[in-house]
Tab-separated table of C-alpha atoms and ligand atoms in Angstrom:
chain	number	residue	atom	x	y	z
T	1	UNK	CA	117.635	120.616	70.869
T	2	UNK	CA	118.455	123.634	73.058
T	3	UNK	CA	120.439	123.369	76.204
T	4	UNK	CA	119.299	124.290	79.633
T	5	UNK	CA	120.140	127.531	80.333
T	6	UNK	CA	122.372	128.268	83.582
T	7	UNK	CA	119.896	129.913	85.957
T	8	UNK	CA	117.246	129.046	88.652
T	9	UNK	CA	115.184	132.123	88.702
T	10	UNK	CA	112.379	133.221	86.114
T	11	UNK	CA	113.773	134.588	82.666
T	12	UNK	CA	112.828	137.704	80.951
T	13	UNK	CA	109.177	138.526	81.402
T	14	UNK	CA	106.138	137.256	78.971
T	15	UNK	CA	105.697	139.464	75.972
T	16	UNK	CA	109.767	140.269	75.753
T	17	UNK	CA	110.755	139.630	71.745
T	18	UNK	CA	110.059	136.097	70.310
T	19	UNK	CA	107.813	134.618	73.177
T	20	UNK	CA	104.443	134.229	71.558
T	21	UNK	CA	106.327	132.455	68.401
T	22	UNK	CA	108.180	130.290	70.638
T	23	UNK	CA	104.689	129.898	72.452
T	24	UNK	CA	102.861	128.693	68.912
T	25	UNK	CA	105.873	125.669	68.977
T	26	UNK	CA	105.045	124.868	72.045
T	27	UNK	CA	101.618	124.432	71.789
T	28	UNK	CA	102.591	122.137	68.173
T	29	UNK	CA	103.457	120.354	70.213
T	30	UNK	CA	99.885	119.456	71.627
T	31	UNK	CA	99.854	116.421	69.590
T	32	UNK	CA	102.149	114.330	71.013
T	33	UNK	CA	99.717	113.932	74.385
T	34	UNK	CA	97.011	111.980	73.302
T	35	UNK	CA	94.767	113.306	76.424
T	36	UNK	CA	94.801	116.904	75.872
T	37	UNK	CA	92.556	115.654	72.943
T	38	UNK	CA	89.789	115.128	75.511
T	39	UNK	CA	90.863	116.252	78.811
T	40	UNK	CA	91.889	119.530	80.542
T	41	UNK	CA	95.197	118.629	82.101
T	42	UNK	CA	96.036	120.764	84.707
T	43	UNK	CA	98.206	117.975	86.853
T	44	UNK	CA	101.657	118.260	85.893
T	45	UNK	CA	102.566	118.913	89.539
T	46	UNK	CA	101.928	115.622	90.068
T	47	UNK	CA	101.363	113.050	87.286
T	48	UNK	CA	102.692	114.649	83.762
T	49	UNK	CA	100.553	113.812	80.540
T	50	UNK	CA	101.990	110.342	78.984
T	51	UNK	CA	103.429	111.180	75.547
T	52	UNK	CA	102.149	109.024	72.713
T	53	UNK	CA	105.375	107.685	71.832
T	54	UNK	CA	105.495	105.857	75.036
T	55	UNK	CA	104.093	103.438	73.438
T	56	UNK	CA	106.809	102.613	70.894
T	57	UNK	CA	109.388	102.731	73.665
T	58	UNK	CA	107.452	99.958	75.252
T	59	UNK	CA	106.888	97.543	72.408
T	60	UNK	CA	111.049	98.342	71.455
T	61	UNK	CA	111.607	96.920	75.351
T	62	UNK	CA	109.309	94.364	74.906
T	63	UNK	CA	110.417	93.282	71.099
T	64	UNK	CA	114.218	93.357	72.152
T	65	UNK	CA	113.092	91.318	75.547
T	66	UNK	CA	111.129	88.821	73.184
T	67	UNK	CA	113.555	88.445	69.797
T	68	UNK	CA	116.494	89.121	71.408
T	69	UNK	CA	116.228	87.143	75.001
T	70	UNK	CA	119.064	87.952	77.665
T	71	UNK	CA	121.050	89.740	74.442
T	72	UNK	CA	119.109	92.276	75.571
T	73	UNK	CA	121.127	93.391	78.352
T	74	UNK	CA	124.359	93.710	76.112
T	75	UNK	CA	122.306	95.649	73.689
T	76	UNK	CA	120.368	98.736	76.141
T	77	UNK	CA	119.353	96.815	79.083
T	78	UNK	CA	122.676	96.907	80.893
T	79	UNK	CA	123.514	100.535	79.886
T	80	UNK	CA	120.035	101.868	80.642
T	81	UNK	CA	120.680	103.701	84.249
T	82	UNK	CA	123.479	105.566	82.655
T	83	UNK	CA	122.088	106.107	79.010
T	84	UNK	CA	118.841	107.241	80.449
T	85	UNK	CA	120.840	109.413	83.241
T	86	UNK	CA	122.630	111.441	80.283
T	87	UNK	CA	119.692	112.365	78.908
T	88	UNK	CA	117.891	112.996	81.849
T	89	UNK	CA	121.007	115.594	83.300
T	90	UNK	CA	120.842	117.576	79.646
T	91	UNK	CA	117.848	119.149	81.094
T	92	UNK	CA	119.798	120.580	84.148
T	93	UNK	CA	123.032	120.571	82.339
T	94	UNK	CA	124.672	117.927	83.957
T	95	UNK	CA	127.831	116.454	82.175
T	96	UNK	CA	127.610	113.047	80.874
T	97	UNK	CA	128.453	110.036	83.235
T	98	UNK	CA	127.153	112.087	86.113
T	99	UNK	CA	123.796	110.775	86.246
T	100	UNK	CA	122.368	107.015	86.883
T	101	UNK	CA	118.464	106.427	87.489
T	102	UNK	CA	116.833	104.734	90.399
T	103	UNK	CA	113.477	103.961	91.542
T	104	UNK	CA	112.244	106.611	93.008
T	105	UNK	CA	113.962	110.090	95.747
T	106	UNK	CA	113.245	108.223	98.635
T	107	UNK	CA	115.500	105.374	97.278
T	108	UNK	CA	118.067	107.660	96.175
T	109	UNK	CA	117.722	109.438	99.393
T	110	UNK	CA	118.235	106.491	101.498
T	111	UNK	CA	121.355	105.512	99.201
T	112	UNK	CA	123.168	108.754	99.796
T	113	UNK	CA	122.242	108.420	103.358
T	114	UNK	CA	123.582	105.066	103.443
T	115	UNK	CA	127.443	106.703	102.024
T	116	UNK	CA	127.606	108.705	105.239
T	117	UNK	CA	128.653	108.246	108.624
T	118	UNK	CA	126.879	110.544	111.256
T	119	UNK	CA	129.826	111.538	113.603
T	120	UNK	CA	129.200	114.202	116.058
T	121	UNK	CA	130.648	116.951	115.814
T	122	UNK	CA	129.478	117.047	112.311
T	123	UNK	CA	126.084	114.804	112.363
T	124	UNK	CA	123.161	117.455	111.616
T	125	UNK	CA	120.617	116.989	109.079
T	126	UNK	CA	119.361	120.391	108.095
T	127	UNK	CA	116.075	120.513	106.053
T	128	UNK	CA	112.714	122.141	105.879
T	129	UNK	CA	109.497	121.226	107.705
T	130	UNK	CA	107.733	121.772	104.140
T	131	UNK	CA	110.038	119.250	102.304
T	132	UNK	CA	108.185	116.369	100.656
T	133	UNK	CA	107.217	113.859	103.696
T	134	UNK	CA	108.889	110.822	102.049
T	135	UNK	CA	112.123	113.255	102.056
T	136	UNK	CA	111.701	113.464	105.811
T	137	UNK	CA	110.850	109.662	106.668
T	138	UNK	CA	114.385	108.603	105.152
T	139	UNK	CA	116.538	111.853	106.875
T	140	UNK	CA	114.515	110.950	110.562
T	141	UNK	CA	115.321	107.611	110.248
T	142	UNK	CA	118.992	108.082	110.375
T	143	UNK	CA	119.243	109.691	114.170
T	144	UNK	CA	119.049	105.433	115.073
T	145	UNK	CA	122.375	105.924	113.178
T	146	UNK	CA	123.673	109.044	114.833
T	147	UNK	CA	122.023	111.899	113.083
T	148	UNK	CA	120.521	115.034	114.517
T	149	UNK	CA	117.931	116.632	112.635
T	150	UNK	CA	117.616	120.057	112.363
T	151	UNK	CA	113.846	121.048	110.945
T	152	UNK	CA	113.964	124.604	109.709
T	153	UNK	CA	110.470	126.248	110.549
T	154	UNK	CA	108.114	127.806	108.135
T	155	UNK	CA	106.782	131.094	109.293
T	156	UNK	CA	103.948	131.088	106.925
T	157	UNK	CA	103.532	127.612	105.626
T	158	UNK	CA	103.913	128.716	102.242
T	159	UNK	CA	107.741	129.593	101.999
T	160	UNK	CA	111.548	129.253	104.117
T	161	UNK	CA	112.469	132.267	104.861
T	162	UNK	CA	116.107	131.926	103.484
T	163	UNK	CA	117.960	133.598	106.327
T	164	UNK	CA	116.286	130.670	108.431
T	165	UNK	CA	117.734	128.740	106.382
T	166	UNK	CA	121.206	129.932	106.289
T	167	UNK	CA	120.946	130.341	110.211
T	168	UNK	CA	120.791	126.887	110.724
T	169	UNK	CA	123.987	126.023	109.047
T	170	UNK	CA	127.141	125.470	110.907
T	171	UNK	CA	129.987	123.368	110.919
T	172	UNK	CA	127.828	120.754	112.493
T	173	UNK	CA	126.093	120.444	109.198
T	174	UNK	CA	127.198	117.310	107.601
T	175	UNK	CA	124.113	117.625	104.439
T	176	UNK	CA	121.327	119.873	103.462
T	177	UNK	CA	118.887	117.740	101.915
T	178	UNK	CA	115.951	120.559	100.286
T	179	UNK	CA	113.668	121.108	97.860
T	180	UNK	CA	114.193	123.302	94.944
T	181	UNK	CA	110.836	123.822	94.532
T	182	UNK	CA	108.381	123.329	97.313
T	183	UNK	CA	105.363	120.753	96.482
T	184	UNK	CA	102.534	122.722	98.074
T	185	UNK	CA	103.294	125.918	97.673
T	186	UNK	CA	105.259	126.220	94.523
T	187	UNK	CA	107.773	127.823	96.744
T	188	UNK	CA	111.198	128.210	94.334
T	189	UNK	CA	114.136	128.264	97.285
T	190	UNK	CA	117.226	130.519	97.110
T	191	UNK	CA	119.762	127.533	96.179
T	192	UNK	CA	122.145	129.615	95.453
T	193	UNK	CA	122.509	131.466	98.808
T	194	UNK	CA	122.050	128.216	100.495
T	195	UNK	CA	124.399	125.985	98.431
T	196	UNK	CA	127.033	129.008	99.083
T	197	UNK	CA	126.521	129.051	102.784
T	198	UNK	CA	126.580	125.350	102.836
T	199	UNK	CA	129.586	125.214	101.375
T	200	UNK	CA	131.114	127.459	103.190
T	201	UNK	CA	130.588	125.302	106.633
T	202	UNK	CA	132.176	122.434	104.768
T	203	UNK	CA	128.224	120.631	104.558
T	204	UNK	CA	127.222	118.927	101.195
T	205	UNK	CA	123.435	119.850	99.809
T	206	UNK	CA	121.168	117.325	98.143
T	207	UNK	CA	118.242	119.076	96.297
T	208	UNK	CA	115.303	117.468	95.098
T	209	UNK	CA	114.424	118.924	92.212
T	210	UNK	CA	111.340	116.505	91.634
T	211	UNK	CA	109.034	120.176	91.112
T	212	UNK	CA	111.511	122.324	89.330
T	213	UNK	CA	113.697	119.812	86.836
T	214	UNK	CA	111.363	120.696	83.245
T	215	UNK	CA	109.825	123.467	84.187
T	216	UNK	CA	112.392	126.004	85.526
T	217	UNK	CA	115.496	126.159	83.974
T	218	UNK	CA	118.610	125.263	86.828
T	219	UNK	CA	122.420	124.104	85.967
T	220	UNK	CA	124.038	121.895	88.579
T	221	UNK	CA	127.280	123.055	87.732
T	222	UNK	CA	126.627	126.668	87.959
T	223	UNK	CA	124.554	126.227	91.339
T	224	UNK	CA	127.431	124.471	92.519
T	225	UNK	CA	124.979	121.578	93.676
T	226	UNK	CA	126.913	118.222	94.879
T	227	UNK	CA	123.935	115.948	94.379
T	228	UNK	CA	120.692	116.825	92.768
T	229	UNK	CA	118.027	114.418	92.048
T	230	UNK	CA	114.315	113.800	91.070
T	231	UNK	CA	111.874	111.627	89.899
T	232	UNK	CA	110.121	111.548	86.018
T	233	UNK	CA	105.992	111.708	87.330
T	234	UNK	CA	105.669	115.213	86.961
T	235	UNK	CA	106.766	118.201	84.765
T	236	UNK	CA	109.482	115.837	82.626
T	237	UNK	CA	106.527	113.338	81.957
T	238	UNK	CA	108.184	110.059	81.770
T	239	UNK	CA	106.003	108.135	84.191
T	240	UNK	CA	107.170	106.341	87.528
T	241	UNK	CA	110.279	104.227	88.062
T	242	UNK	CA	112.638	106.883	86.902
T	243	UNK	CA	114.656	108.631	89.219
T	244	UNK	CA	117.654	109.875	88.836
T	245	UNK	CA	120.550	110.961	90.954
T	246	UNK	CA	123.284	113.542	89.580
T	247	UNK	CA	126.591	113.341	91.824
T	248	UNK	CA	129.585	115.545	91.466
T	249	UNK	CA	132.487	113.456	90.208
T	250	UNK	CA	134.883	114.446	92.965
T	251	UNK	CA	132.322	113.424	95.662
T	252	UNK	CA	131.066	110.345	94.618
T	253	UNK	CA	134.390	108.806	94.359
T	254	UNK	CA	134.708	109.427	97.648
T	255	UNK	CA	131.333	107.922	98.502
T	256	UNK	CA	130.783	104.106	99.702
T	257	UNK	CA	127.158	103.881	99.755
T	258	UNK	CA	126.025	100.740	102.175
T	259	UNK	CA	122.807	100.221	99.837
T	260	UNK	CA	125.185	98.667	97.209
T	261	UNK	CA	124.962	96.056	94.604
T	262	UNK	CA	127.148	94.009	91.720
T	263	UNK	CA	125.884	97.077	89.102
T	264	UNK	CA	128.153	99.172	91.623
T	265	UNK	CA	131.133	97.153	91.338
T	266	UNK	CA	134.090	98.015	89.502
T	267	UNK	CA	133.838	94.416	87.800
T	268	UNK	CA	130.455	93.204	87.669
T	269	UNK	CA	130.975	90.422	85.693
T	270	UNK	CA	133.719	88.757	87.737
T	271	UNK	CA	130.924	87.748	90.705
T	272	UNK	CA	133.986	88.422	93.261
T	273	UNK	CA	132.858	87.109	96.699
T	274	UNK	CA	133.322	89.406	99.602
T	275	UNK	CA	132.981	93.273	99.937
T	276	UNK	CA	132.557	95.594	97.429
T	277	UNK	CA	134.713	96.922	95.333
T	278	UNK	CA	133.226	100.641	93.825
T	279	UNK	CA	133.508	101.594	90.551
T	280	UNK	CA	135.292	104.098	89.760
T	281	UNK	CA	132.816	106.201	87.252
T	282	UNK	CA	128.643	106.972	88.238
T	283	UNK	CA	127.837	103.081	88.506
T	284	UNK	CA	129.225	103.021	91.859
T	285	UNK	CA	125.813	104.992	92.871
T	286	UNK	CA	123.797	102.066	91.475
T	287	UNK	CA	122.885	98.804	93.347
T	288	UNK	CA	121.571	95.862	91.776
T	289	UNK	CA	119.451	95.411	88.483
T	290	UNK	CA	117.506	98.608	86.942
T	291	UNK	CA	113.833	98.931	86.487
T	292	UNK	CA	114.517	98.558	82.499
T	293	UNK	CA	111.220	99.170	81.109
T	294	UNK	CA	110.417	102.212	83.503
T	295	UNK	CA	113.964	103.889	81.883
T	296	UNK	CA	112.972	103.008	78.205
T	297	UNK	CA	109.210	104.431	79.350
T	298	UNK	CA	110.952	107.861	80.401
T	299	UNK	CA	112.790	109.082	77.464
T	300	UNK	CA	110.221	110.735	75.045
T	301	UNK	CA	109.104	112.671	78.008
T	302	UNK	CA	112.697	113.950	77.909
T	303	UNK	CA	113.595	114.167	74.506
T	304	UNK	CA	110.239	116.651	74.120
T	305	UNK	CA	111.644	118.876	77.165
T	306	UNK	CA	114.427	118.925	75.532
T	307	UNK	CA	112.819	119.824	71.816
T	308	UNK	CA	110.661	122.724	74.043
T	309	UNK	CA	113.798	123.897	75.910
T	310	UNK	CA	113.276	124.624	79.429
T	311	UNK	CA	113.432	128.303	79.003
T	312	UNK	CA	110.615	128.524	76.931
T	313	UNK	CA	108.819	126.234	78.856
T	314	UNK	CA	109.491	128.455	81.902
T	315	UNK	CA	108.941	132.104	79.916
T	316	UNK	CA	105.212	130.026	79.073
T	317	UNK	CA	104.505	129.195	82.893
T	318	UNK	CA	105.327	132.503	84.133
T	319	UNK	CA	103.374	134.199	81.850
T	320	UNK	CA	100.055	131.690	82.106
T	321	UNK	CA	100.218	131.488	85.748
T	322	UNK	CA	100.644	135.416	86.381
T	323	UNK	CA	97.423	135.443	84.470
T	324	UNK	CA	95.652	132.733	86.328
T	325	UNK	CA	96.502	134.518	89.718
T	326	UNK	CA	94.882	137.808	88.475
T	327	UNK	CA	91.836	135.987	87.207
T	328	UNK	CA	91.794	134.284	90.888
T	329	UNK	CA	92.183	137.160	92.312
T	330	UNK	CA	89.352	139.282	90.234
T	331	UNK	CA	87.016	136.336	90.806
T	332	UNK	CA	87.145	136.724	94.966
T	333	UNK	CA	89.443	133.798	95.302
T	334	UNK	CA	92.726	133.599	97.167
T	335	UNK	CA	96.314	131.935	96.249
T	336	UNK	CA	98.943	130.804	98.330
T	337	UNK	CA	101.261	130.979	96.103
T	338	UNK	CA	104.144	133.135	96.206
T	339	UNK	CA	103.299	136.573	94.144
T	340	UNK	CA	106.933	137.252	93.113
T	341	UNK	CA	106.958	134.809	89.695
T	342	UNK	CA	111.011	134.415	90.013
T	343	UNK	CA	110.127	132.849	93.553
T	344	UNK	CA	107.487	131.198	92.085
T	345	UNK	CA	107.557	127.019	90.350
T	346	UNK	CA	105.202	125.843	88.002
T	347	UNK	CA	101.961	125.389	90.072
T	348	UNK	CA	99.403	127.746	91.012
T	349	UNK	CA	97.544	127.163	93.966
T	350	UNK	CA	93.674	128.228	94.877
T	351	UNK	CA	92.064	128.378	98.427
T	352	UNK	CA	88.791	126.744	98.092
T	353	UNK	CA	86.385	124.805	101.368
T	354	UNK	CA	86.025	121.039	100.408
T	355	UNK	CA	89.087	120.647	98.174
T	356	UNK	CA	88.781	117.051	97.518
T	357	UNK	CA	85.201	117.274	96.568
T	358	UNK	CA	85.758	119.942	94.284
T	359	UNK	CA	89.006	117.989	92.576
T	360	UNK	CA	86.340	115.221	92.155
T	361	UNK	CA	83.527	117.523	90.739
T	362	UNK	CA	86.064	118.883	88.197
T	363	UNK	CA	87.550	115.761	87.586
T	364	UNK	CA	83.697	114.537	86.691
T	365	UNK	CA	83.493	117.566	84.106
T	366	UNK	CA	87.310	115.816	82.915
T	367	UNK	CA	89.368	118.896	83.948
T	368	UNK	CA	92.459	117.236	86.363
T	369	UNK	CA	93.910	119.401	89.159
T	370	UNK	CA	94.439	118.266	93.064
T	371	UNK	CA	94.568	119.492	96.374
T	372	UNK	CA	96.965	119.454	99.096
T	373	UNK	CA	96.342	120.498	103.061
T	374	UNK	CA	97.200	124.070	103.746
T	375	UNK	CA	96.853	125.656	100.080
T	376	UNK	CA	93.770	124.058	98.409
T	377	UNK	CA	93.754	123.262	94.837
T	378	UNK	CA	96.752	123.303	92.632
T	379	UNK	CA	96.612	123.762	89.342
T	380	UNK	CA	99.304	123.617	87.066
T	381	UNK	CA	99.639	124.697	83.295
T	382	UNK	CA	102.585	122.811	81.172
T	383	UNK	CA	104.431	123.627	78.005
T	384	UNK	CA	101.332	122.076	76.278
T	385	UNK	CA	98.183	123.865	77.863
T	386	UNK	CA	96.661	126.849	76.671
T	387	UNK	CA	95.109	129.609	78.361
T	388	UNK	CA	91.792	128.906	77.796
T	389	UNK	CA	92.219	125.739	79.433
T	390	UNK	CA	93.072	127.592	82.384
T	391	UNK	CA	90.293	129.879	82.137
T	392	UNK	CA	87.841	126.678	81.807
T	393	UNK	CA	89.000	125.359	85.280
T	394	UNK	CA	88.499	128.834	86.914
T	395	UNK	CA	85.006	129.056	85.312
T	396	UNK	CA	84.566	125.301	85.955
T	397	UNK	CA	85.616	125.834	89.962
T	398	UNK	CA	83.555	129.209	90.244
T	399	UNK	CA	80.147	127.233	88.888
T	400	UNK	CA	81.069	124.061	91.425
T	401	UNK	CA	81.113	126.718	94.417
T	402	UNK	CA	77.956	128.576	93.342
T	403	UNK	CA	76.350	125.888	92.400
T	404	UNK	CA	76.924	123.842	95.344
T	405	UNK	CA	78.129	121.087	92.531
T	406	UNK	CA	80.886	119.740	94.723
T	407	UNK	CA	78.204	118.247	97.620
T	408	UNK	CA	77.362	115.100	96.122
T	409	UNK	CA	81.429	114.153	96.485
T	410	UNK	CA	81.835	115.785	99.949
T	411	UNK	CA	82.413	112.136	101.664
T	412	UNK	CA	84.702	110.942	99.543
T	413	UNK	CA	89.037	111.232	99.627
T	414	UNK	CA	90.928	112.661	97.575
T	415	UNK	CA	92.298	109.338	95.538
T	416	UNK	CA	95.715	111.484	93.811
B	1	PLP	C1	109.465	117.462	95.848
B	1	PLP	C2	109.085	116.002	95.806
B	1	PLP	N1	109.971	115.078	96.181
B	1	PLP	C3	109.673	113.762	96.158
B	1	PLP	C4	108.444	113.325	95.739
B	1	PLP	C5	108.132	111.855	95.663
B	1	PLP	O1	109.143	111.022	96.129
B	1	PLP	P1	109.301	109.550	95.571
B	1	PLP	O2	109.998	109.665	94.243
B	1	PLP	O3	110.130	108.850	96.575
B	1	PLP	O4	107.940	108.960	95.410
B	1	PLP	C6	107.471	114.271	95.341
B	1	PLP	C7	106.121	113.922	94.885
B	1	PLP	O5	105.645	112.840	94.667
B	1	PLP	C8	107.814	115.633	95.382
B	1	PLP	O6	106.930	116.567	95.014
């Protein structure tokens, strides 16, 4: 199992020695995601294919849960947020017993904003206007508890410019929580140059790395991050209820998050009455008990990102989606996306009218993409797609506009 290599920009470009072989093990690994048998999975962005061995990680939940009754918690149950979180944080080089799993980023985001006090001078909020929404909802709803949020503008609605960025950091700052990658666009921030600047005004950053963790390769140590965190949906494909929050070790024992629990005391088992008491290692981030089968669900997804290594993976996605911008591009169509690949995530996006009618025509012809306001489709290639599935969704999108295909689904939402 290869490491993740310490870097958040794209690697060496497609066709540099040993890609296509590393390419052919990739695509072996085809089999292990039963519907790429029948469908053209082009979603990762947003839902990643479910790895057949989900299933045994189920039925081993379920068997221990049935022969085993509450044993079970002495023997994976109990351990599960920080088993789960190691081997989660090997993909972004996080050192063990820096990781526990939660719900979801808007529960982890509401947990770190529960450690903080907002005390002017030092009270701002600084984040994007094109962060996920949830993101937002948590940050806004701190000003009832003293925050001021600071929205950096997008200039184009695809990207932040970066020296925006830096601009509005001061030593008002108390946290910077951004994306790494941007969910509509595929926009891949500067962390670096932020983290630096952030750090430098004495502010801690927070990135959700829900569209990068998988599919670019990033260290938190060597970005310097203090808190990183995701969920499992997408390009790690380990399903819902799998979040996970990475935490420095020197800041989290100085945090004392108010969304708390008896998993987050230093003795669980002892039932003390009265405040908490933190523990003094990564379950003092936890609360109360873990969405088990959700953390047994999310492993093979993983344990085959770790088997591809996410610098192949990422050497693949450049290459595939440089390709699939130049065949948008020669078919009359026009991309959002950024055009530099190193400043570019996994997706790809395409301008098309009707975008939810034309998700549902493809979706009808079983190829899987979506569309978001602003940029259109996006379509998004993973360790295991080839290129001609990309070329069927172009061809597949090009007949739907000439042929008028998309009309008969023209009232209808987009349901994903
Ligand atoms: C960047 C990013 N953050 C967060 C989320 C979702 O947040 P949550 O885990 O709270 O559902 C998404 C997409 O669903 C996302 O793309």
């Amino acid at each position: 199992m290869s490491k993740a290599p310490a870097r958040d920009a794209a690697p060496s470009p497609p066709g540099a020695p040993g890609a296509s072989g590393d390419w052919k093990d990739l695509l072996a690994l085809r089999a292990e995601f039963p519907i790429l048998q029948k469908t053209t999975y082009l979603v990762n962005h947003s839902l990643g294919a479910m790895p057949r061995k989900v299933h045994d990680r189920l039925r081993e939940f379920a068997t221990l849960w049935e022969t085993r009754g509450i044993r079970a918690w002495a023997e994976g149950w109990w351990t599960s947020p920080t088993e789960t979180g190691d081997l989660v944080g090997r993909i972004f080089d996080a050192p063990p017993g820096t990781v526990v799993m939660h719900q979801n980023v808007s529960v982890i985001m509401g947990l770190v904003a529960s450690a903080l006090e907002f005390k002017a001078p030092r009270n701002r909020v600084v984040y994007s206007e094109l962060n996920f929404p949830s993101v937002m909802y948590v940050w806004e709803a701190q000003r009832r508890r003293g925050a001021e949020i600071v929205m950096v503008k997008s200039r184009d609605g695809v990207t932040v410019d970066t020296q925006d960025f830096l601009a509005a950091l001061d030593e008002r700052t108390l946290i910077v929580p951004l994306s790494h990658v941007l969910f509509q666009s595929s926009y891949l921030q500067d962390l670096q140059a932020i983290v630096r600047r952030a750090h430098e005004v004495g502010a801690l950053v927070l990135a959700d790395c829900y569209q990068s963790a998988g599919c670019v390769p990033f260290s938190v140590q060597q970005l310097d991050l203090d808190m990183a965190c995701g969920g499992s949906v997408k390009w790690l494909c380990g399903g819902p209820g799998a979040g996970y929050l990475y935490c420095k070790p020197a800041l989290r024992d100085r945090l004392e998050p108010a969304l708390t629990g008896w998993m987050a005391h230093e003795h669980p088992f002892a039932f003390e009455k009265g405040p908490q008491k933190y523990a003094h290692d990564a379950t003092r981030l936890l609360h109360g008990s873990p969405a088990v089968p959700a953390l047994y669900a999310a492993r093979s997804g993983y344990e085959l990102i770790l088997q591809a290594g996410v610098d192949n993976i990422r050497r693949k996605s450049v290459a595939q989606t440089q390709r699939f911008l130049q065949r948008v591009a020669a078919a009359g169509l026009t991309s959002k996306s950024p055009k530099d690949p190193a400043r570019r995530g996994g997706s790809v996006t395409v301008e098309v009218p009707q975008g939810a009618a034309v998700v549902a025509a493809l979706a009808e012809r079983d190829i899987l993409v979506d569309c978001r306001p602003d940029v259109g489709l996006r379509v998004s290639p993973h360790y295991y797609n080839t290129d001609e599935e990309l070329d069927r969704c172009l061809d597949a999108v090009l007949e739907i506009l000439r042929t008028k295909a998309w009309e008969k689904f023209a009232q209808k939402g987009t349901a994903y």
